[in-house]
């Protein structure tokens, strides 16, 4: 996925999420999500945190070359260990606690992703960044991981709020390509699932039957380690 397509998918999905959470009532912010122990408020805090790594990454010296792809970023190492997950949970809750109410929290998210969008938009093609885990990656590849975060957690938030998913076509294409590789569309459509349904299944948010597991295995899905 090119730099421009990755950023466009990021921008589209963040804008959809911003619109979805604007105007939520306080009771909705406190609803539980499947990402226990996070509430809706906490989960949006997590999404803000994982996007907000980018300004410091862009301000740091660029590594000489990229070594890790978006798929390799999701390898099951210490980044998804219980200790790291514990810190991830705390960071999200701390971010959520910074806002005096839900309106301010939604505004914080909007300001965060718009700042990142603007910063990434002036970077040259082929820009390399180093993640907080030490991975030298193309900025476009790291942005693909942020699309995963916003899109998949957007499904979690939609389900917690009892709403239809707002998954954008650009983000769905980006995540499906990450899971299935180029030319993913026809294979995924052959399952007869909507894209939100496919992503829920592929990320463990809905269980697979034995028959579904066999069909998905034939697609050659790249299973990602997700915290």
Coordinates of C-alpha atoms in Angstrom, one line a residue:
X1 CA 0.0 0.0 0.0
X2 CA 1.4 3.4 -1.0
X3 CA 2.1 6.2 1.3
X4 CA -0.8 8.2 0.0
X5 CA -3.3 5.3 0.2
X6 CA -2.2 4.4 3.8
X7 CA -2.7 8.0 4.9
X8 CA -6.0 8.3 3.1
X9 CA -7.3 5.1 4.8
X10 CA -6.1 6.4 8.2
X11 CA -7.8 9.8 7.6
X12 CA -11.1 8.3 6.5
X13 CA -11.4 5.9 9.4
X14 CA -10.4 8.5 12.0
X15 CA -13.0 10.9 10.6
X16 CA -15.7 8.3 10.8
X17 CA -14.8 7.4 14.3
X18 CA -14.8 11.1 15.3
X19 CA -18.2 11.6 13.9
X20 CA -19.5 8.4 15.7
X21 CA -18.4 9.5 19.1
X22 CA -19.3 13.1 18.9
X23 CA -22.4 13.8 20.9
X24 CA -22.3 10.6 23.0
X25 CA -24.1 10.9 26.3
X26 CA -22.2 10.3 29.6
X27 CA -23.9 7.0 30.1
X28 CA -22.7 5.8 26.7
X29 CA -19.1 6.7 27.5
X30 CA -19.3 4.4 30.5
X31 CA -20.6 1.3 28.7
X32 CA -18.4 -1.8 28.8
X33 CA -16.6 -3.0 25.7
X34 CA -15.4 -6.5 24.8
X35 CA -11.8 -5.1 25.5
X36 CA -12.2 -5.6 29.2
X37 CA -11.6 -3.7 31.5
X38 CA -12.0 -0.8 29.1
X39 CA -15.2 1.2 28.9
X40 CA -16.1 3.1 25.7
X41 CA -14.2 6.1 27.2
X42 CA -11.1 4.0 27.9
X43 CA -11.1 2.4 24.5
X44 CA -11.1 5.7 22.7
X45 CA -8.3 6.7 25.1
X46 CA -6.3 3.7 23.8
X47 CA -6.9 4.7 20.2
X48 CA -5.7 8.2 21.0
X49 CA -2.6 6.9 22.7
X50 CA -1.6 4.6 19.8
X51 CA -2.0 7.4 17.3
X52 CA -0.2 9.8 19.4
X53 CA 3.1 7.8 19.2
X54 CA 3.6 9.3 15.7
X55 CA 4.7 12.9 16.4
X56 CA 7.7 11.7 18.5
X57 CA 8.5 9.1 15.9
X58 CA 8.5 11.7 13.1
X59 CA 10.6 14.1 15.2
X60 CA 13.3 11.5 15.8
X61 CA 16.1 10.7 13.3
X62 CA 15.0 8.4 10.5
X63 CA 16.5 4.9 10.5
X64 CA 18.7 4.1 7.4
X65 CA 16.3 1.5 6.1
X66 CA 13.0 -0.3 6.9
X67 CA 13.3 -3.8 8.2
X68 CA 9.8 -4.7 9.4
X69 CA 6.5 -4.8 7.5
X70 CA 3.1 -4.1 9.0
X71 CA 2.5 -7.9 9.1
X72 CA 5.8 -8.5 10.9
X73 CA 4.9 -5.7 13.4
X74 CA 2.2 -8.0 14.8
X75 CA 4.6 -10.8 15.8
X76 CA 3.8 -12.4 19.2
X77 CA 6.7 -11.1 21.3
X78 CA 7.0 -9.0 24.4
X79 CA 4.8 -6.2 22.9
X80 CA 1.8 -8.4 23.6
X81 CA 3.0 -9.9 26.9
X82 CA 0.9 -9.5 30.1
X83 CA 3.2 -6.8 31.4
X84 CA 3.0 -4.8 28.2
X85 CA -0.7 -5.2 28.1
X86 CA -1.0 -4.0 31.6
X87 CA 0.8 -0.8 30.7
X88 CA -1.3 -0.5 27.6
X89 CA -4.5 -0.7 29.7
X90 CA -3.2 1.9 32.2
X91 CA -2.1 4.4 29.5
X92 CA -5.5 4.3 27.9
X93 CA -7.3 4.9 31.2
X94 CA -4.9 7.7 32.1
X95 CA -5.5 9.3 28.7
X96 CA -9.3 9.1 29.2
X97 CA -9.0 10.6 32.6
X98 CA -7.4 13.8 31.2
X99 CA -10.7 15.0 29.7
X100 CA -13.2 16.6 32.0
X101 CA -16.1 15.0 30.1
X102 CA -17.0 13.0 27.0
X103 CA -17.2 16.0 24.8
X104 CA -13.6 17.0 25.7
X105 CA -12.5 13.4 25.2
X106 CA -13.9 13.3 21.7
X107 CA -12.3 16.6 20.9
X108 CA -9.0 15.3 22.2
X109 CA -9.2 12.3 19.8
X110 CA -10.1 14.6 16.9
X111 CA -7.2 17.0 17.6
X112 CA -4.8 14.0 18.0
X113 CA -5.6 12.3 14.7
X114 CA -5.8 15.6 12.7
X115 CA -2.3 16.6 14.0
X116 CA -0.9 13.2 13.0
X117 CA -2.6 13.5 9.6
X118 CA -1.0 16.9 9.0
X119 CA 2.4 15.8 10.1
X120 CA 2.3 12.6 7.9
X121 CA 1.0 14.6 5.0
X122 CA 4.3 16.6 4.6
X123 CA 6.6 13.6 4.9
X124 CA 8.4 12.4 1.8
X125 CA 7.6 9.1 0.1
X126 CA 9.6 6.2 1.5
X127 CA 9.9 7.9 5.0
X128 CA 11.2 5.4 7.6
X129 CA 10.4 5.7 11.3
X130 CA 11.3 3.7 14.4
X131 CA 8.5 2.4 16.5
X132 CA 8.5 2.5 20.3
X133 CA 9.3 -1.2 20.1
X134 CA 12.4 -0.5 18.1
X135 CA 11.1 -1.6 14.7
X136 CA 12.4 0.4 11.7
X137 CA 9.4 0.6 9.4
X138 CA 8.2 2.6 6.4
X139 CA 5.8 5.3 7.7
X140 CA 3.2 3.9 5.3
X141 CA 3.5 0.5 6.9
X142 CA 3.2 1.9 10.4
X143 CA 0.2 3.8 9.3
X144 CA -1.4 0.6 8.2
X145 CA -1.1 -0.7 11.7
X146 CA -2.8 2.5 13.0
X147 CA -5.6 1.8 10.5
X148 CA -6.0 -1.7 12.1
X149 CA -6.2 -0.1 15.5
X150 CA -8.8 2.5 14.5
X151 CA -10.9 0.1 12.3
X152 CA -10.9 -2.9 14.6
X153 CA -11.5 -0.9 17.8
X154 CA -14.2 1.0 15.9
X155 CA -16.0 -2.3 15.5
X156 CA -15.6 -2.8 19.3
X157 CA -17.0 0.6 20.0
X158 CA -19.9 0.2 17.6
X159 CA -20.8 -3.1 19.2
X160 CA -20.6 -1.6 22.7
X161 CA -22.9 1.3 21.6
X162 CA -25.3 -1.0 19.9
X163 CA -24.7 0.7 16.5
X164 CA -24.2 -0.4 13.0
X165 CA -20.4 -0.4 12.2
X166 CA -19.1 2.7 10.5
X167 CA -16.1 0.9 8.9
X168 CA -15.0 2.8 5.8
X169 CA -14.2 1.1 2.5
X170 CA -10.6 2.5 2.5
X171 CA -9.9 1.1 6.0
X172 CA -11.6 -2.2 5.2
X173 CA -9.4 -2.6 2.1
X174 CA -6.3 -1.8 4.0
X175 CA -6.9 -4.3 6.8
X176 CA -8.1 -7.0 4.5
X177 CA -4.9 -6.6 2.4
X178 CA -2.9 -6.9 5.5
X179 CA -4.7 -10.1 6.5
X180 CA -4.9 -11.7 3.0
X181 CA -2.3 -10.0 0.8
X182 CA -2.8 -8.3 -2.5
X183 CA -5.9 -9.4 -4.5
X184 CA -7.8 -10.0 -1.3
X185 CA -11.2 -8.7 -2.4
X186 CA -12.5 -11.6 -4.4
X187 CA -11.3 -14.2 -1.9
X188 CA -13.0 -12.5 1.0
X189 CA -16.2 -11.9 -0.9
X190 CA -16.3 -15.6 -1.6
X191 CA -17.1 -16.2 2.0
X192 CA -20.3 -14.2 1.7
X193 CA -19.5 -12.1 4.8
X194 CA -19.7 -8.4 5.2
X195 CA -16.4 -6.7 5.8
X196 CA -17.2 -6.0 9.5
X197 CA -18.2 -9.6 10.0
X198 CA -15.0 -10.8 8.3
X199 CA -12.9 -8.6 10.5
X200 CA -14.6 -9.7 13.7
X201 CA -14.0 -13.3 12.7
X202 CA -10.4 -12.7 11.6
X203 CA -9.5 -10.9 14.8
X204 CA -11.1 -13.3 17.2
X205 CA -14.0 -11.1 18.1
X206 CA -16.4 -13.7 16.9
X207 CA -15.7 -17.5 17.1
X208 CA -15.2 -19.5 14.0
X209 CA -17.0 -22.8 13.5
X210 CA -14.9 -25.7 12.2
X211 CA -16.3 -25.2 8.7
X212 CA -15.5 -21.5 8.8
X213 CA -12.0 -22.2 10.1
X214 CA -11.4 -24.5 7.1
X215 CA -12.7 -21.9 4.6
X216 CA -10.7 -19.1 6.1
X217 CA -7.6 -21.3 6.2
X218 CA -7.9 -21.8 2.4
X219 CA -7.7 -18.0 2.0
X220 CA -4.2 -18.1 3.5
X221 CA -5.1 -15.5 6.2
X222 CA -2.2 -13.9 8.0
X223 CA -3.2 -14.2 11.7
X224 CA -2.0 -11.2 13.6
X225 CA -1.0 -11.1 17.3
X226 CA -3.3 -8.4 18.8
X227 CA -3.1 -7.3 22.4

